[in-house]
Every structure is written in structure tokens, then in C-alpha cells.
mmCIF file of C-alpha atoms in Angstrom:
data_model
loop_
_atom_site.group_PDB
_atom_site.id
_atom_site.type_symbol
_atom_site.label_atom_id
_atom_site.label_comp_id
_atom_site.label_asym_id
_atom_site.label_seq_id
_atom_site.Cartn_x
_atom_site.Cartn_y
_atom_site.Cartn_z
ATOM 1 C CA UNK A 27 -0.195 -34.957 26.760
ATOM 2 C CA UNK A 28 1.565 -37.299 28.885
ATOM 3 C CA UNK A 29 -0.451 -40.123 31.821
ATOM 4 C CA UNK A 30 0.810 -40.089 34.421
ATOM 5 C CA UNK A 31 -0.825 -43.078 37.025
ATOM 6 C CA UNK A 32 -0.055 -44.577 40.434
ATOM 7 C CA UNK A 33 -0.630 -48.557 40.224
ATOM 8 C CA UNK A 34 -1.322 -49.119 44.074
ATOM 9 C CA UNK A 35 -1.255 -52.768 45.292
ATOM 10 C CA UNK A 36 -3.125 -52.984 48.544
ATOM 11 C CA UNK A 37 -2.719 -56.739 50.613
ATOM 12 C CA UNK A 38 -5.565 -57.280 52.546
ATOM 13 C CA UNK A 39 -5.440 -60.478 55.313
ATOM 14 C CA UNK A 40 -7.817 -61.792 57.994
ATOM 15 C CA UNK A 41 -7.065 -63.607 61.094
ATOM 16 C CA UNK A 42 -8.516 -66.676 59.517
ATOM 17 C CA UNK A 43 -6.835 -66.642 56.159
ATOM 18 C CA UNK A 44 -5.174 -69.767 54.492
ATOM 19 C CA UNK A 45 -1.681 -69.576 53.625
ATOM 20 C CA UNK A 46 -3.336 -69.880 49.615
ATOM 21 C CA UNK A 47 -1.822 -69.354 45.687
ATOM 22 C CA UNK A 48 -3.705 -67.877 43.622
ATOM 23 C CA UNK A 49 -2.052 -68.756 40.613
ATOM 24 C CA UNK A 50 -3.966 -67.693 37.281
ATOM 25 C CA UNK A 51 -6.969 -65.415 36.873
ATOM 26 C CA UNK A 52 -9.826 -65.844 39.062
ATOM 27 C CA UNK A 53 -7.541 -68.300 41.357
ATOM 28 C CA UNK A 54 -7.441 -72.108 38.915
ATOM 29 C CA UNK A 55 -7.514 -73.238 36.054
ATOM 30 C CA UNK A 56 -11.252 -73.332 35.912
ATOM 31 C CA UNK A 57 -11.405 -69.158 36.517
ATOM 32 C CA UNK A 58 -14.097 -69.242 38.821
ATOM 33 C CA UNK A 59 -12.811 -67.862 42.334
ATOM 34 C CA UNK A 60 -13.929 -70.527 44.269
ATOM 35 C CA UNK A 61 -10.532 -71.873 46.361
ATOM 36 C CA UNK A 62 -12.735 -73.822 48.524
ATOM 37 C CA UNK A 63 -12.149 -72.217 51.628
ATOM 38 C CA UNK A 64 -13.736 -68.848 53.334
ATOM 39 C CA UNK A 65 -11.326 -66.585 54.409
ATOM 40 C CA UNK A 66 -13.680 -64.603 57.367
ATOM 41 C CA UNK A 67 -12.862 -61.250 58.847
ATOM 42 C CA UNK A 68 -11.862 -59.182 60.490
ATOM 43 C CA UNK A 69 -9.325 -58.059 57.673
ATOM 44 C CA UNK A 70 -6.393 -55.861 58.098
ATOM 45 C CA UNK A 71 -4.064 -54.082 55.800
ATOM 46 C CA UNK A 72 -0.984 -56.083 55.601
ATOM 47 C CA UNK A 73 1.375 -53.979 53.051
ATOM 48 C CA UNK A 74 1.168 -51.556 50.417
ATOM 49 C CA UNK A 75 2.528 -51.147 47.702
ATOM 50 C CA UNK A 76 2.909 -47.987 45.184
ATOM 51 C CA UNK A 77 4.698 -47.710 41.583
ATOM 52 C CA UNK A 78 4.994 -43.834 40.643
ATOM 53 C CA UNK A 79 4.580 -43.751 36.871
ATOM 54 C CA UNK A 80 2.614 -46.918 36.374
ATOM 55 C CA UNK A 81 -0.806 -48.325 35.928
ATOM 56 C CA UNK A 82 -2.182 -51.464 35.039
ATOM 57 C CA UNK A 83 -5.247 -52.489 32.565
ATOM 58 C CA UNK A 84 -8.803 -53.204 33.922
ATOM 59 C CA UNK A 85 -7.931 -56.688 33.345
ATOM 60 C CA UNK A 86 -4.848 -57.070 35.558
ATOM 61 C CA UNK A 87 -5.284 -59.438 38.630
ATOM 62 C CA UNK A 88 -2.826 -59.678 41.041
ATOM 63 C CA UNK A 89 -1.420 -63.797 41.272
ATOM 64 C CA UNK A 90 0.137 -65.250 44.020
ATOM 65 C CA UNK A 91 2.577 -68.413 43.104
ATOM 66 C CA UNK A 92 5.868 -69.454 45.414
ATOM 67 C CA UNK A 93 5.636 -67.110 47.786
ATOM 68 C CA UNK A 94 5.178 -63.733 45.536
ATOM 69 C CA UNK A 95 2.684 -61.482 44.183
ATOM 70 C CA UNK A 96 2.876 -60.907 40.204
ATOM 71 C CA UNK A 97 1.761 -57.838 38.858
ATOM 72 C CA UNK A 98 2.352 -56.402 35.579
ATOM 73 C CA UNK A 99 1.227 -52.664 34.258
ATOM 74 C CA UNK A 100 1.176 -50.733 31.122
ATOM 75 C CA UNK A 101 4.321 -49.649 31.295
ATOM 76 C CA UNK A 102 6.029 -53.299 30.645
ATOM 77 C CA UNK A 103 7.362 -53.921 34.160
ATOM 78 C CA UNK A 104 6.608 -57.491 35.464
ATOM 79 C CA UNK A 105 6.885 -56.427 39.363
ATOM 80 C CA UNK A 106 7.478 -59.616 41.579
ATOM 81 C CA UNK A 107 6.424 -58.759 45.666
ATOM 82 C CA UNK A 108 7.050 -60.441 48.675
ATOM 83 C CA UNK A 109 3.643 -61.942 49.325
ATOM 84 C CA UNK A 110 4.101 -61.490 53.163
ATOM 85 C CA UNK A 111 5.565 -58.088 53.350
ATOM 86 C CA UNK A 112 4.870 -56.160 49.924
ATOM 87 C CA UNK A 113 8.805 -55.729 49.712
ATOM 88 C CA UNK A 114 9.890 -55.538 45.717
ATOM 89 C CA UNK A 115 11.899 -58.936 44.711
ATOM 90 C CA UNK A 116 12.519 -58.168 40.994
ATOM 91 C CA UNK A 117 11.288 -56.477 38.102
ATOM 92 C CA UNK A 118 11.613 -57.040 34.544
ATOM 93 C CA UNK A 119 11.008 -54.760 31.476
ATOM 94 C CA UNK A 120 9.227 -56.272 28.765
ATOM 95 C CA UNK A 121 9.149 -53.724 26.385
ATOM 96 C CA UNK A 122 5.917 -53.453 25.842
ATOM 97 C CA UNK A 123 2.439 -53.290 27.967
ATOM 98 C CA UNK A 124 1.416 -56.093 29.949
ATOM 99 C CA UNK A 125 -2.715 -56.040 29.326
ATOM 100 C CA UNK A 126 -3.676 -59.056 31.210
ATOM 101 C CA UNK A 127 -2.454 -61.223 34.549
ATOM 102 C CA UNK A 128 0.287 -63.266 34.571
ATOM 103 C CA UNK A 129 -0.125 -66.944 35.555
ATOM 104 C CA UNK A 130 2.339 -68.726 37.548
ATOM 105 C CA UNK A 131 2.953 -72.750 37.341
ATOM 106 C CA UNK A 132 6.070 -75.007 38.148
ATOM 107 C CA UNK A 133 8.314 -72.087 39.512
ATOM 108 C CA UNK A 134 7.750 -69.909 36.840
ATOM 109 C CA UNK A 135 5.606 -66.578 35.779
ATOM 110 C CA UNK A 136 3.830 -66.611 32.392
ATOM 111 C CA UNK A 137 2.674 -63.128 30.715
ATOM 112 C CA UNK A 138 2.041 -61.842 27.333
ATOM 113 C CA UNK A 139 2.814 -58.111 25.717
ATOM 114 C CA UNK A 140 1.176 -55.986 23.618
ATOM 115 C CA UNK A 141 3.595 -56.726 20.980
ATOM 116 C CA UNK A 142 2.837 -60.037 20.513
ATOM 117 C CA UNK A 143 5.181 -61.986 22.879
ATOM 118 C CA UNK A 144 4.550 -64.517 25.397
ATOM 119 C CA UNK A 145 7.376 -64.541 27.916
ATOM 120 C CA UNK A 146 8.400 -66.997 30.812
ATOM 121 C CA UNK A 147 10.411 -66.060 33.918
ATOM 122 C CA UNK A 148 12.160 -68.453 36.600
ATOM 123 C CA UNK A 149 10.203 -67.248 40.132
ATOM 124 C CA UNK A 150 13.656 -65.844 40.358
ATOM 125 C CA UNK A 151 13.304 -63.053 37.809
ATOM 126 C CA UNK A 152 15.372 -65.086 35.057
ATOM 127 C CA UNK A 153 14.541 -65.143 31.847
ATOM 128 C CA UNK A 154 13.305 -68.972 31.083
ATOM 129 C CA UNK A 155 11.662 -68.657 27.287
ATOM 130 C CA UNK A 156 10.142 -65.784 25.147
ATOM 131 C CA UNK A 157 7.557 -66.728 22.223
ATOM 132 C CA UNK A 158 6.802 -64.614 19.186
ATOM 133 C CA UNK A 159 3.265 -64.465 18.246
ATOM 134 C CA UNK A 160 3.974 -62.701 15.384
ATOM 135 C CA UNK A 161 1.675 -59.338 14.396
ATOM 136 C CA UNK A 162 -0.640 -58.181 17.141
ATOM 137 C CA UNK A 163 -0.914 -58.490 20.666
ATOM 138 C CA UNK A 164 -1.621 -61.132 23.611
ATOM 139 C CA UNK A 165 -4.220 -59.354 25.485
ATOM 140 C CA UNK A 166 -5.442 -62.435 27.708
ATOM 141 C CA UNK A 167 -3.866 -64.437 30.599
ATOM 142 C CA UNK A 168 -1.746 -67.433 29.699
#
């Protein structure tokens, strides 16, 4: 038997919105949400996004770091978005499923597989550094 998923990424904005990161899970380093600003409505849809074929773990947040959106999905494709208009920038095949959010610091995008690797991107989709955690997975944000 053979899944078959559609990952939809879905921007929401308001009116009011900052122009904010959100750069690891939950938004800082402390992983509480709070960004210290309210962002009011009335929302509208700003993009959306769809990737046939793909889906992404419960645990899977969105970031936001440099001007993209981060996403990475079972499949092993690190997908890099225009923050503004949803438009694809890159991709990159891991090899392996990505089971938790990126985190983006310095101009770069952090993630773990499910093989065991920690990998680190340029914000341009190069590949900076890959670490090998030996036997088992990374199944938590950098």
C-alpha cells in the first residue's frame, strides 16, 4: 500500500502584522510563542502553497528566517518559500524524512533526518555542513 499526502502550506497575514522571523520552534530560543507583539485581524490569505506527494510530521512548524519559509516533510525535501509570495526558492533532498522543524540562524537552515544526520544549508540552498549522529534518528528541532 502506498501514502499518498498533500503537505499544504497556507500564509495567513493581517493588516497589522510585523514584518517578524520566526526562526526555531515556537518562534525563540525560549519555545514559547510569545514574539512580543499582537498581530490583530482582519487576516487574509496571502499564498498557498501545495506539494503533491508529500506530507510532513505532526511536529513540523513552518520557520521564517531571511526572508523564507522552511518547511521540511517526510519525504526528505527541505522546501525553501518566498515568505511574501509562497513562490518555491529551492529544495533539497535529504535522503531521508525530516520529523521535526528546521531552525534558521546566521544565514543558514538547520534540520535533522531520520537517519541520523544533522545538516546545514546556506539560506541559498548550499550545502554548508552535514553531521553524522551515528545509529538512529534526530527527531527534534536543532
Amino acid at each position: 500500500m502506498r501514502l499518498l499526502g498533500v503537505m499544504t502550506m497556507l500564509a495567513m497575514v493581517s493588516a497589522t502584522a510585523v514584518q517578524a522571523e520566526w526562526q526555531s520552534v515556537r518562534g525563540n530560543l525560549r519555545r514559547d510563542g510569545n514574539v512580543g507583539y499582537a498581530v490583530n485581524p482582519p487576516y487574509k490569505q496571502a499564498w498557498m502553497k501545495e506539494f503533491p506527494g508529500e506530507i510532513t510530521t505532526t511536529r513540523v512548524e513552518a520557520i521564517v528566517g531571511g526572508g523564507l519559509v522552511y518547511v521540511g516533510t517526510y519525504h526528505g525535501t527541505l522546501h525553501a518559500l518566498d515568505a511574501a509570495s509562497g513562490a518555491e526558492r529551492w529544495t533539497y533532498s535529504a535522503g531521508a524524512p525530516i520529523l521535526h522543524s528546521p531552525a534558521y540562524a546566521d544565514g543558514a537552515v538547520y534540520f535533522g533526518t531520520a537517519r541520523g544526520k544533522v545538516i546545514a544549508l546556506n539560506a541559498d540552498g548550499s550545502h554548508r555542513w552535514t553531521f553524522d549522529a551515528g545509529r538512529g534518528g534526530v527527531d527534534t528541532s536543532p
